[in-house]
Tab-separated table of C-alpha atoms in Angstrom:
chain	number	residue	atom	x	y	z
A	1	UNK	CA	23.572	25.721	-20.537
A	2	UNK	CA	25.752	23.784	-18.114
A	3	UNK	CA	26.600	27.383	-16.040
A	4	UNK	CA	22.561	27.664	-15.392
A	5	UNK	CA	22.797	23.833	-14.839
A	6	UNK	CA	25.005	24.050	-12.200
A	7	UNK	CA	23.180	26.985	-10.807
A	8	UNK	CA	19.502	25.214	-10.568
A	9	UNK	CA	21.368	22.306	-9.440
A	10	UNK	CA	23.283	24.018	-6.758
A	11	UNK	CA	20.045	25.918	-5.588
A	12	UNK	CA	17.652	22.541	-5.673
A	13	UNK	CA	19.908	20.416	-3.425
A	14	UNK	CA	20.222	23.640	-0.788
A	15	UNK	CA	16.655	24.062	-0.412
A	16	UNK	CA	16.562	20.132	0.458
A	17	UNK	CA	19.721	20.355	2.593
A	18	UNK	CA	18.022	23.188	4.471
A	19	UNK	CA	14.420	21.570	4.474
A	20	UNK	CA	15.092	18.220	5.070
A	21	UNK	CA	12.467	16.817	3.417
A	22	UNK	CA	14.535	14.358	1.773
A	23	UNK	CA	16.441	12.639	4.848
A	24	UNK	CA	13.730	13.290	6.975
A	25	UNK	CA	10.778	12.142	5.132
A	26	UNK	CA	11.829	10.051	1.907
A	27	UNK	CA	14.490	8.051	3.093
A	28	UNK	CA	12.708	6.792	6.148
A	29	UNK	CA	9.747	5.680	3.782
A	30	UNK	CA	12.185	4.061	1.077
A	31	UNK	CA	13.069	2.233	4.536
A	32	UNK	CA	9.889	1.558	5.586
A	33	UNK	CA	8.977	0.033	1.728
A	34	UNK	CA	11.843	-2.395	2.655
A	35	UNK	CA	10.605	-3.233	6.201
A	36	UNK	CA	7.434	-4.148	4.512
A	37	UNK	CA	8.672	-6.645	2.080
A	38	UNK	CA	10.996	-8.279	4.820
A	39	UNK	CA	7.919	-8.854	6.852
A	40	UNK	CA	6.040	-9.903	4.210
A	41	UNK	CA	8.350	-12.515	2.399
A	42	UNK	CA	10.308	-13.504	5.835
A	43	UNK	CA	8.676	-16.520	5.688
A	44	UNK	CA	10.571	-17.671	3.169
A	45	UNK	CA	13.815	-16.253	3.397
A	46	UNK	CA	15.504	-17.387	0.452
A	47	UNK	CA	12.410	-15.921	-1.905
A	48	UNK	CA	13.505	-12.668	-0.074
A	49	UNK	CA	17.126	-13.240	-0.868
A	50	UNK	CA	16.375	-13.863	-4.465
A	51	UNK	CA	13.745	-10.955	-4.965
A	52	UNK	CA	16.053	-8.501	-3.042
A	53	UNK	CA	17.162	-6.648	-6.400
A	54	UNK	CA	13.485	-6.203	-7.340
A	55	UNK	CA	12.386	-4.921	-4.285
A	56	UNK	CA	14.874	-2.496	-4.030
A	57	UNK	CA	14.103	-1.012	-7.441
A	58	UNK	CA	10.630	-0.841	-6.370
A	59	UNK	CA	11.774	1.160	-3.339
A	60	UNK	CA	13.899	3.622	-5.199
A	61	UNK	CA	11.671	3.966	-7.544
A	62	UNK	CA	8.792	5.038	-5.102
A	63	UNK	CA	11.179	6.733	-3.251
A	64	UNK	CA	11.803	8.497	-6.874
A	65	UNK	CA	8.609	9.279	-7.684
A	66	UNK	CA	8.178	11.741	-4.354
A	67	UNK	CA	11.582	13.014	-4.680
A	68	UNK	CA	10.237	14.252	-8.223
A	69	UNK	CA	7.454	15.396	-7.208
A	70	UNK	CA	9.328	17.435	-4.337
A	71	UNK	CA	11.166	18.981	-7.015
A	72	UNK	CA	8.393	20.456	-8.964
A	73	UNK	CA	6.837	21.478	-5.629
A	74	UNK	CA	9.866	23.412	-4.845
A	75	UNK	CA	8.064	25.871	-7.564
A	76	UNK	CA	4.428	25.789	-7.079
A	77	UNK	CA	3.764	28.554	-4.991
A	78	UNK	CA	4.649	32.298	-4.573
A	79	UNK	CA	5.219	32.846	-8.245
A	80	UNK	CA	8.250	30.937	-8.498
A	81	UNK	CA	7.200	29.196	-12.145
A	82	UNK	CA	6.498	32.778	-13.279
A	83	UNK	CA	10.035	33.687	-11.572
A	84	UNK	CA	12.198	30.277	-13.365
A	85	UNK	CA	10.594	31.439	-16.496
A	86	UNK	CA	11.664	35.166	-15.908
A	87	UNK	CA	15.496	34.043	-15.154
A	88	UNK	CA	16.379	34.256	-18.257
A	89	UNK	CA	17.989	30.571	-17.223
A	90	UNK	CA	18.253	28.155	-20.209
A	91	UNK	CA	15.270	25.665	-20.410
A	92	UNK	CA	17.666	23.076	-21.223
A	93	UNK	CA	20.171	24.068	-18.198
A	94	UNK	CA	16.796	24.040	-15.840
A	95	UNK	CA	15.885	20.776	-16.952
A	96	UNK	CA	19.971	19.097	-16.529
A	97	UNK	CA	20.375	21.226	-13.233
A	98	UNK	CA	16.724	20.002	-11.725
A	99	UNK	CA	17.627	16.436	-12.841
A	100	UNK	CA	21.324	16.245	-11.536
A	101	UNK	CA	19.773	17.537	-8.640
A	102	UNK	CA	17.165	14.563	-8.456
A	103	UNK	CA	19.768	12.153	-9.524
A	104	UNK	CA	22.222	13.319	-6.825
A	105	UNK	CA	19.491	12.745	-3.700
A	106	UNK	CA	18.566	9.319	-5.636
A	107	UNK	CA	22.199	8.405	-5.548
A	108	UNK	CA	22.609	8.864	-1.348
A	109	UNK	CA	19.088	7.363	-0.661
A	110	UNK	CA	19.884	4.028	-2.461
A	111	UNK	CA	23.831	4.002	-0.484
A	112	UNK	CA	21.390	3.577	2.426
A	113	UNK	CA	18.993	1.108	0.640
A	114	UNK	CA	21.953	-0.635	-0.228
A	115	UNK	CA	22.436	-1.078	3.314
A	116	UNK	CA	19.010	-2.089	3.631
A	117	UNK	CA	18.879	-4.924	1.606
A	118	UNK	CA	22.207	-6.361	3.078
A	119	UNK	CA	20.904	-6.141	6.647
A	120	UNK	CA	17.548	-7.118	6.159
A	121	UNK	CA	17.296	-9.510	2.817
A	122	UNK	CA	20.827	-10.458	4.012
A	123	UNK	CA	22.132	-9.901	0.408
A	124	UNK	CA	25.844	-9.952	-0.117
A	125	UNK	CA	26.942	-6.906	-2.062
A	126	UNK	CA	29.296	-8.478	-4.291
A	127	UNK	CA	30.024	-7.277	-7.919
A	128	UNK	CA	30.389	-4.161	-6.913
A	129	UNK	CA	31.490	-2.180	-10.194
A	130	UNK	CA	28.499	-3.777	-12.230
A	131	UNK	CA	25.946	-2.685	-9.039
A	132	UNK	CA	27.337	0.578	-8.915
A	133	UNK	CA	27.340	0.973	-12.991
A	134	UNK	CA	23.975	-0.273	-13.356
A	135	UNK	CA	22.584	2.065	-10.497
A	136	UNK	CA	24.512	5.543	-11.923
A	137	UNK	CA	22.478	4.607	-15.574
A	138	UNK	CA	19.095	3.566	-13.958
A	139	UNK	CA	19.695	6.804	-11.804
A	140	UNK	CA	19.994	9.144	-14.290
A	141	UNK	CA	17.152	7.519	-16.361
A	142	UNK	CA	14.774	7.937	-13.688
A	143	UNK	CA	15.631	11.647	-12.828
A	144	UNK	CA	15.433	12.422	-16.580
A	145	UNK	CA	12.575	11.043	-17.189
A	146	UNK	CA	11.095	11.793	-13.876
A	147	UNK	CA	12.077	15.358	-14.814
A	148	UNK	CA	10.525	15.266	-18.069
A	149	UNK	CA	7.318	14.175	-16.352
A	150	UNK	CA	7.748	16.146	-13.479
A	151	UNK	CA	7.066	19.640	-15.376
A	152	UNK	CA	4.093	18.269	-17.668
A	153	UNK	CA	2.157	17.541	-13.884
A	154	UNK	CA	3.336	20.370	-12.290
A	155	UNK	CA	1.037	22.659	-14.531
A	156	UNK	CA	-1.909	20.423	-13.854
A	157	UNK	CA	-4.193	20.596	-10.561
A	158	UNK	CA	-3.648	16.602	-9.997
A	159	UNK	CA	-0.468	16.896	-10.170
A	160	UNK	CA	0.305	15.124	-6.983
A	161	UNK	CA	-1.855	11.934	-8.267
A	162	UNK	CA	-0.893	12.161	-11.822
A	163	UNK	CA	2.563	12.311	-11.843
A	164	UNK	CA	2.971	8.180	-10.432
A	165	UNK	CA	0.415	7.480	-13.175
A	166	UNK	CA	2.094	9.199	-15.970
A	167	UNK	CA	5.494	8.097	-14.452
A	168	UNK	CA	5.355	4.678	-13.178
A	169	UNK	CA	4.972	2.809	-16.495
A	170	UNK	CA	7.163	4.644	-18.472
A	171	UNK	CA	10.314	3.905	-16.120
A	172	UNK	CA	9.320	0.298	-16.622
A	173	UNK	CA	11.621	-0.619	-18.339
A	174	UNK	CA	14.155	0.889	-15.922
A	175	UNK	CA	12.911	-1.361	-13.149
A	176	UNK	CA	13.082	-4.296	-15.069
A	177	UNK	CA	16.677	-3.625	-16.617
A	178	UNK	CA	18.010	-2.680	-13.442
A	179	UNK	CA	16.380	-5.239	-11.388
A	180	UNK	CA	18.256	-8.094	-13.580
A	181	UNK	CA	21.482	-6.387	-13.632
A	182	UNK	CA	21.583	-6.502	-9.749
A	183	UNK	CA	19.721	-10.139	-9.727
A	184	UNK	CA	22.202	-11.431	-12.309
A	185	UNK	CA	25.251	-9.696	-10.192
A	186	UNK	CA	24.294	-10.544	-6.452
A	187	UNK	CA	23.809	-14.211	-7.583
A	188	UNK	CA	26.928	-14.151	-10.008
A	189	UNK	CA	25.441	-15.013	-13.168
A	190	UNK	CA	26.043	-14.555	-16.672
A	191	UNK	CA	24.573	-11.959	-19.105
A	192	UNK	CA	24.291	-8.559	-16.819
A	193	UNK	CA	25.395	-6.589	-19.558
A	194	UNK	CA	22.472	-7.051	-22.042
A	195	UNK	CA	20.525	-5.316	-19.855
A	196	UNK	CA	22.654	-2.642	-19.039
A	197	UNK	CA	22.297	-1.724	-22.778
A	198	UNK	CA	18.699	-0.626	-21.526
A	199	UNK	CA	19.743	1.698	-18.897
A	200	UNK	CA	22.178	3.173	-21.326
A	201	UNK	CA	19.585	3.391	-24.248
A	202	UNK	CA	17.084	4.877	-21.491
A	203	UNK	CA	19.151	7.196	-19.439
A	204	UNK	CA	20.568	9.011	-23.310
A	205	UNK	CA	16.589	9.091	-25.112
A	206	UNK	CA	15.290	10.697	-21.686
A	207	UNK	CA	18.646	13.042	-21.307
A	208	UNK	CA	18.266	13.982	-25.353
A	209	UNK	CA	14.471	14.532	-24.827
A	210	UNK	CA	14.252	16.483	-21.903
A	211	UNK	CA	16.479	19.120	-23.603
A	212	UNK	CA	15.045	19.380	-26.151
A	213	UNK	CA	11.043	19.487	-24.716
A	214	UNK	CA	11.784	20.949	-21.400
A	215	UNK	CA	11.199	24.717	-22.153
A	216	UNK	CA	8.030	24.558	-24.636
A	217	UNK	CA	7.062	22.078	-21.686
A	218	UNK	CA	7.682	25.002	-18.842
A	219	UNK	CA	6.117	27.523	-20.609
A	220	UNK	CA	2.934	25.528	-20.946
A	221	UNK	CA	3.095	24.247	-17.154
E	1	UNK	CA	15.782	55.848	-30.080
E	2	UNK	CA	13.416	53.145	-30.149
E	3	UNK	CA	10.757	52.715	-27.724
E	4	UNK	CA	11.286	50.178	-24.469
E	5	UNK	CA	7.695	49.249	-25.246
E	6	UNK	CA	5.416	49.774	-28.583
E	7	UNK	CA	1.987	48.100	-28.290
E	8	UNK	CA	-0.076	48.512	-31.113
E	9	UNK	CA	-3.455	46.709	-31.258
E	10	UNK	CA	-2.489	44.132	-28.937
E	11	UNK	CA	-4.891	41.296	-28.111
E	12	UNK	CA	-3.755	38.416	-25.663
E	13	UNK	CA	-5.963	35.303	-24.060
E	14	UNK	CA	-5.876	33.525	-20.999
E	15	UNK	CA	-7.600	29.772	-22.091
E	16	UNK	CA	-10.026	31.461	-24.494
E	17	UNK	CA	-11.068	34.762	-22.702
E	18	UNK	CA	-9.356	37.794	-23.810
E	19	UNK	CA	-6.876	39.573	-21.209
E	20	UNK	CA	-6.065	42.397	-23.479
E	21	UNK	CA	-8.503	43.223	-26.460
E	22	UNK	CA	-6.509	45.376	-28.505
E	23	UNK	CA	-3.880	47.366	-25.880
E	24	UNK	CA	-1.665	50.609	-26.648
E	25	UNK	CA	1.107	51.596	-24.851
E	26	UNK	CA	4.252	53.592	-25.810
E	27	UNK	CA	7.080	53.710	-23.365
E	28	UNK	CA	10.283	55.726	-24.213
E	29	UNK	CA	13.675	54.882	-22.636
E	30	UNK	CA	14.035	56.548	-18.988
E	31	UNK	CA	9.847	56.997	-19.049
E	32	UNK	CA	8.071	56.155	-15.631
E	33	UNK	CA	4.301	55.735	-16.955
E	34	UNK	CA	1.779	54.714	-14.175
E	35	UNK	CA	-0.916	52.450	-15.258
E	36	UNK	CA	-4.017	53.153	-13.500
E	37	UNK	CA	-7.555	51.151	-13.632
E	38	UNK	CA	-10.460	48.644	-11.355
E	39	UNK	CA	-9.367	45.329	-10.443
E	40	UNK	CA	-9.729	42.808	-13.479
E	41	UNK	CA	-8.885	45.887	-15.732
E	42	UNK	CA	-6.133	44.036	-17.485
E	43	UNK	CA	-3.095	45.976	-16.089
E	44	UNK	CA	-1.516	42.503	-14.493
E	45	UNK	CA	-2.022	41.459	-17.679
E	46	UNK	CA	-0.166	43.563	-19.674
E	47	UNK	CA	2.810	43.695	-17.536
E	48	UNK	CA	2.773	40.284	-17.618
E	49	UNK	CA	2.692	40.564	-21.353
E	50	UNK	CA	5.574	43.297	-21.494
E	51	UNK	CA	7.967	40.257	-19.886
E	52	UNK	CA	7.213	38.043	-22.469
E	53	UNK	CA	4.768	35.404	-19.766
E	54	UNK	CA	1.859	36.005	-22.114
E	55	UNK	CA	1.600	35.291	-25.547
E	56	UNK	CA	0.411	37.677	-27.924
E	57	UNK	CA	-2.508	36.583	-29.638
E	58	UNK	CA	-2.557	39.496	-32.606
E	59	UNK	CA	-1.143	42.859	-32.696
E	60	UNK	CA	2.249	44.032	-32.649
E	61	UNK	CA	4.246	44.207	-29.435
E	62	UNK	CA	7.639	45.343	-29.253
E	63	UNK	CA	9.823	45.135	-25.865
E	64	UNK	CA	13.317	46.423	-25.862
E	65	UNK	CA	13.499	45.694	-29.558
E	66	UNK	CA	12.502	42.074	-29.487
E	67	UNK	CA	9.216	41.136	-31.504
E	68	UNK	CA	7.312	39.267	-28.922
E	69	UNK	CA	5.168	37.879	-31.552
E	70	UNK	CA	8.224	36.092	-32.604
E	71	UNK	CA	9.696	35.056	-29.069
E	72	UNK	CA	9.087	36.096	-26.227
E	73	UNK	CA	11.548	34.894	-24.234
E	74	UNK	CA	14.661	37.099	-25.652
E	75	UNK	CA	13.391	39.476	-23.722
E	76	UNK	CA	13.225	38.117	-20.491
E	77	UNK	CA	16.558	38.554	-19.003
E	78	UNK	CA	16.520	42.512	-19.555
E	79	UNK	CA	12.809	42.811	-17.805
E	80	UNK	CA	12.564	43.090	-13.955
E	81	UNK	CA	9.491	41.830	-12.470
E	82	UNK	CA	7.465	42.676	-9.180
E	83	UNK	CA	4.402	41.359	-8.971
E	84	UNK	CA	1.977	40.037	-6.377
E	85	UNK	CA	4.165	37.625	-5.635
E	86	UNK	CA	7.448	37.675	-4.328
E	87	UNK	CA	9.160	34.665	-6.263
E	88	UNK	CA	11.195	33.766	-2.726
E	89	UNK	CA	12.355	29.803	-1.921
E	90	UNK	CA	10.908	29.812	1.669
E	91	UNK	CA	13.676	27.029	2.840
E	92	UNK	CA	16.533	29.274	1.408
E	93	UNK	CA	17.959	32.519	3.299
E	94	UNK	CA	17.431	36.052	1.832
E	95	UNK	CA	20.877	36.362	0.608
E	96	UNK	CA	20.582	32.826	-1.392
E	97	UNK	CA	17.221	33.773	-3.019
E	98	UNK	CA	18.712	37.094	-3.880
E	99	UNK	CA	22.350	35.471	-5.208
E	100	UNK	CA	20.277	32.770	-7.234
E	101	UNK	CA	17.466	35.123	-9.092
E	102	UNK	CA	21.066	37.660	-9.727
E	103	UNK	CA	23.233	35.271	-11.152
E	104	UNK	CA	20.571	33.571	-13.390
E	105	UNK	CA	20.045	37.100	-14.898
E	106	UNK	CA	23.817	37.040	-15.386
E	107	UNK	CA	25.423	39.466	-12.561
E	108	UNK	CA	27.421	38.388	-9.502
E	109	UNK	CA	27.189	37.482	-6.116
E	110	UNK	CA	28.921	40.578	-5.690
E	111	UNK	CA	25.410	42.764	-7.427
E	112	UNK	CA	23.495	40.485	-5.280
E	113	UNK	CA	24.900	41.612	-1.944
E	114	UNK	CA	25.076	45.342	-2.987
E	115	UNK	CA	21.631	45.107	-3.806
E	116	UNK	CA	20.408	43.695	-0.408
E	117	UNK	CA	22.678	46.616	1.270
E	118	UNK	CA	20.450	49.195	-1.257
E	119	UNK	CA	17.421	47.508	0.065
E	120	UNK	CA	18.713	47.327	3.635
E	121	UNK	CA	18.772	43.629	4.228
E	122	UNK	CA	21.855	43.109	5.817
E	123	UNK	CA	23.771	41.370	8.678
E	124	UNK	CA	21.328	38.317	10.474
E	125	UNK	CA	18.592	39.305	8.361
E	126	UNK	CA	20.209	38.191	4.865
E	127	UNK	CA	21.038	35.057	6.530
E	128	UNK	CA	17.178	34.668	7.490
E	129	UNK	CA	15.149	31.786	5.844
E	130	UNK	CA	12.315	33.835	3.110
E	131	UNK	CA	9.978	31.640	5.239
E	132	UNK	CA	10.482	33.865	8.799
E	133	UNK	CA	10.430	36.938	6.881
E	134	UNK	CA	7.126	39.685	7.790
E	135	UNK	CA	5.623	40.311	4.166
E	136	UNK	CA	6.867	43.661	3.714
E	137	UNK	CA	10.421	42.010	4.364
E	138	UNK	CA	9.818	39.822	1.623
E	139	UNK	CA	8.505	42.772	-0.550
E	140	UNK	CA	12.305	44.134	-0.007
E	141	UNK	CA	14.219	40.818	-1.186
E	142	UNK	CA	12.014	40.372	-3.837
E	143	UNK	CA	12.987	44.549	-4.883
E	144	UNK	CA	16.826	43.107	-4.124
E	145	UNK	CA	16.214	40.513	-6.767
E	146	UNK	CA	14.959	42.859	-9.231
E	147	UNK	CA	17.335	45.444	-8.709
E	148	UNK	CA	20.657	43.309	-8.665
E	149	UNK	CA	19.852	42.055	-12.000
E	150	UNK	CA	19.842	45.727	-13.588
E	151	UNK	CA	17.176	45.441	-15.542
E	152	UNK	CA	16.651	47.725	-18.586
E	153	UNK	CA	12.559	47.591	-18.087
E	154	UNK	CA	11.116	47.577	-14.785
E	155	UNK	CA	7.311	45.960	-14.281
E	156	UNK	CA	5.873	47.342	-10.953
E	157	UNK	CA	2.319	45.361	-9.998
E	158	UNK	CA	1.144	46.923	-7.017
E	159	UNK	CA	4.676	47.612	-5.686
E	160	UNK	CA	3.805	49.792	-2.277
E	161	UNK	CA	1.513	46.916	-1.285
E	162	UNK	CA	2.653	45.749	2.281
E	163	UNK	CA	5.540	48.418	2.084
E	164	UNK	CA	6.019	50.855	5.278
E	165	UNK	CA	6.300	54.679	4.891
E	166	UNK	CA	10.605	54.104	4.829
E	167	UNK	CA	10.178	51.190	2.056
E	168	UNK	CA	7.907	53.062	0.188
E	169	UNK	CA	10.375	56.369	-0.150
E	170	UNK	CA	13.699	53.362	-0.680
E	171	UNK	CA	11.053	52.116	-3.455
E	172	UNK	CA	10.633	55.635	-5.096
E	173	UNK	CA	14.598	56.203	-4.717
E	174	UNK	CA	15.280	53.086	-6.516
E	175	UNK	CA	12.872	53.972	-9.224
E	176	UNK	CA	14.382	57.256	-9.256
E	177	UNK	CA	17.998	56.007	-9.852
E	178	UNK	CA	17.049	53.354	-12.288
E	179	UNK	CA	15.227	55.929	-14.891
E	180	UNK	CA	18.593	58.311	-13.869
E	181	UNK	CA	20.884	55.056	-15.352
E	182	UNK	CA	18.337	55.021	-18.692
E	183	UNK	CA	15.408	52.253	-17.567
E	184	UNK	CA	12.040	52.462	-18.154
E	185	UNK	CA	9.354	51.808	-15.691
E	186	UNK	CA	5.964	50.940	-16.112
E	187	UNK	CA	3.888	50.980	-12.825
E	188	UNK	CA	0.381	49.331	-12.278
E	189	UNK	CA	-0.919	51.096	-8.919
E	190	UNK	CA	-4.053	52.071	-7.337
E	191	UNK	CA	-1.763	54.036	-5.219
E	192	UNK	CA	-2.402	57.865	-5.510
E	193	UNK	CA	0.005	60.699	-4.620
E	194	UNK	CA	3.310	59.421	-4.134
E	195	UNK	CA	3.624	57.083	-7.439
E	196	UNK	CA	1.811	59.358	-9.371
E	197	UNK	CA	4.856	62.116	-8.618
E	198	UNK	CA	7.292	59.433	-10.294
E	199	UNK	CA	5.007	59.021	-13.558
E	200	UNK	CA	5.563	61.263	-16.379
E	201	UNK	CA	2.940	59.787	-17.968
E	202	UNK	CA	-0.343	58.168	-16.375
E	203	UNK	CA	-2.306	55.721	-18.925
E	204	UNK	CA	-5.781	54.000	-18.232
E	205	UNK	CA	-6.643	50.430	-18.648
E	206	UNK	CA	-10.133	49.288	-19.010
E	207	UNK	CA	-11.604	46.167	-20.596
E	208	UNK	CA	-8.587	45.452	-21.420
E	209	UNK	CA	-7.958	48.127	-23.443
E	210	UNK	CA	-5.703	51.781	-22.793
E	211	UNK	CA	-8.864	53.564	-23.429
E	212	UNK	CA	-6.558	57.231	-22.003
E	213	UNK	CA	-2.921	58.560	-21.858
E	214	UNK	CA	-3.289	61.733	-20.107
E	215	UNK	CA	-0.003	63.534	-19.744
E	216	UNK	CA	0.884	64.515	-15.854
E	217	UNK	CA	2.095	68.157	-16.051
């Protein structure tokens, strides 16, 4: 499982290094999501300071959405579907190597929305372990679950449209968890880790889930 | 020695409307049989069915030994499909499309780079994105995929489509050497002539039924 893991992994993350889809196209609007907000709140700069952590979850989680939906596209045309399913690749490996694969991109596009916020919410960075624990769980509970979701849309003829309605709610809770850890941490309060219990719970139901659904879910895609 | 393929009153759907309605087909190990019939017949469908992508509704269907009725996916990684499509990642190069498909079968980088030297894809065209590739190029990787994973049963859909007169005889050779290492080969081709020369035994699909099995002397 983790050999074909590494192998879909390896194989997703060229075709975006090669197409650059991802740092040419999904970065600059995760940017652009940011811009937006600092225009729209600069008028009250310290509502922007305060909200930074929530706006940039929303970001990466917009910014998550396409990069999920790039990932499915990867395998919509030319037979491709018909070809993962002929592998012989373990449904289970597919669904860990497409994920750490959607995790890894998620990973370098909020470095540079970390950035963002500290340039243009002028947010000071501090807690660092905390921000950087909270975002590896939130991370890999959106790309599993984005995963999971991912292949039940990718069968479907709306997929493009469906996919933010199927996936937006349920990573939710994601949002919200994260969003406090980072608000609690950038303004060096008390009681981050009761929400990193979330991410945890999150990240290991989606992980446990996808595993185990992924391949009935493929074949029927 | 058991059959590579033993079809016996096979019915399969696609939604609700019946692909196959009660299929034959008997393959022995190192057979070519060439599956002839109109469009819509129900030959794409029955390859498909012989790699385990469609399920079997009723009958029995036996591939390599595995009971597809059971699971179909066993069977999978000893099948070789060419279909319509050539199952090519247009961002990666011809060599990584080939490596990847090789490797998740189980063989090497190694395989997957003698098998794009059988299919002549070397040098600056291995390192060529799929996308830049002229269609009968990409009829060639996708053979390099197919043939690098040494498949026991090969599935040919159409397989001269797009190919020149020099692909077509590298085609027949390949076919040729496979059935000479044991494989069996099951070709769906409107093709006449050349293919039929491979086929020891030439079977008609109609309705989706193999209403004939004529045997080529």
């Amino acid at each position: 499982m983790f050999r074909d893991a590494v192998l879909v992994a390896g194989k997703d993350l060229k075709v975006e290094y090669r197409s650059r889809v991802g740092a040419q196209q999904v970065l600059p609007f995760a940017l652009v999501v940011l811009v937006i907000f600092a225009f729209t709140l600069d008028a009250n700069h310290d509502l922007l300071q305060t909200a930074a952590a929530g706006l940039y979850w929303v970001a990466v989680l917009f910014a998550g959405v396409l990069t999920v939906q790039r990932s499915f596209a990867l395998e919509a045309a030319d037979g491709l579907r018909d070809g993962l399913r002929l592998s012989g690749l373990d449904p289970a490996g597919i669904f860990l190597g497409k994920a750490a694969a959607v995790a890894g991109q998620l990973a370098v596009l909020e470095l540079f929305l970390a950035g963002g916020i500290a340039v243009l919410y002028s947010a000071s960075l501090h807690g660092i372990v905390l921000l950087v624990l909270s975002a590896v769980l939130a991370t890999v509970g959106l790309a599993a679950a984005g995963t999971v979701y991912g292949i039940v849309a990718a069968g479907l003829g709306v997929r493009e449209t469906l996919l933010p309605l199927l996936l937006l709610p349920v990573v939710a809770p994601v949002l919200l968890a994260a969003s406090k850890v980072w608000e609690i941490t950038l303004q060096s309060g008390p009681g981050a880790w009761g929400w990193m219990r979330i991410l945890v719970i999150f990240a290991v139901v989606y992980l446990a889930a996808g595993v185990l659904a992924f391949g009935p879910l493929l074949e029927e895609s | 020695m058991a059959e590579a393929v033993l079809l016996r009153n096979v019915v399969a759907l696609a939604g609700r409307f019946p692909v196959l309605a009660g299929a034959d087909l008997t393959v022995a190990p190192g057979q070519v049989v060439l599956l002839r019939g109109a469009n819509g017949a129900g030959k794409t469908s029955l390859l498909r069915l012989c790699a385990g992508l469609l399920p079997v509704a009723s009958g029995q269907a036996l591939v390599l030994g595995e009971d597809l009725s059971l699971d179909s996916r066993g069977v999978r990684r000893r099948v070789g499909m060419l279909g319509h499509a050539t199952q090519l990642y247009d961002d990666l190069s011809v060599r990584d499309n080939v490596r990847f498909s090789v490797r998740a079968g189980g063989g090497s980088a190694r395989d997957a780079d003698a098998a794009l030297e059988m299919v002549g894809l070397t040098g600056r065209l291995a390192d060529t994105p799929a996308s830049r590739l002229s269609a009968g190029q990409r009829r060639r990787a996708a053979l390099a995929s197919l043939v690098g994973r040494r498949p026991e049963l090969w599935l040919l859909d159409e397989p001269y489509a797009g190919l020149d007169a020099d692909a077509r005889g590298l085609l027949d050779g390949l076919v040729t050497s496979a059935v000479a290492g044991g494989a069996s080969v099951i070709i769906a081709s409107h093709e006449a002539g050349q293919v039929e020369a491979l086929a020891q035994r030439t079977v008609t699909v109609a309705g989706g039924r193999t209403t004939e099995a004529v045997l080529v002397p």
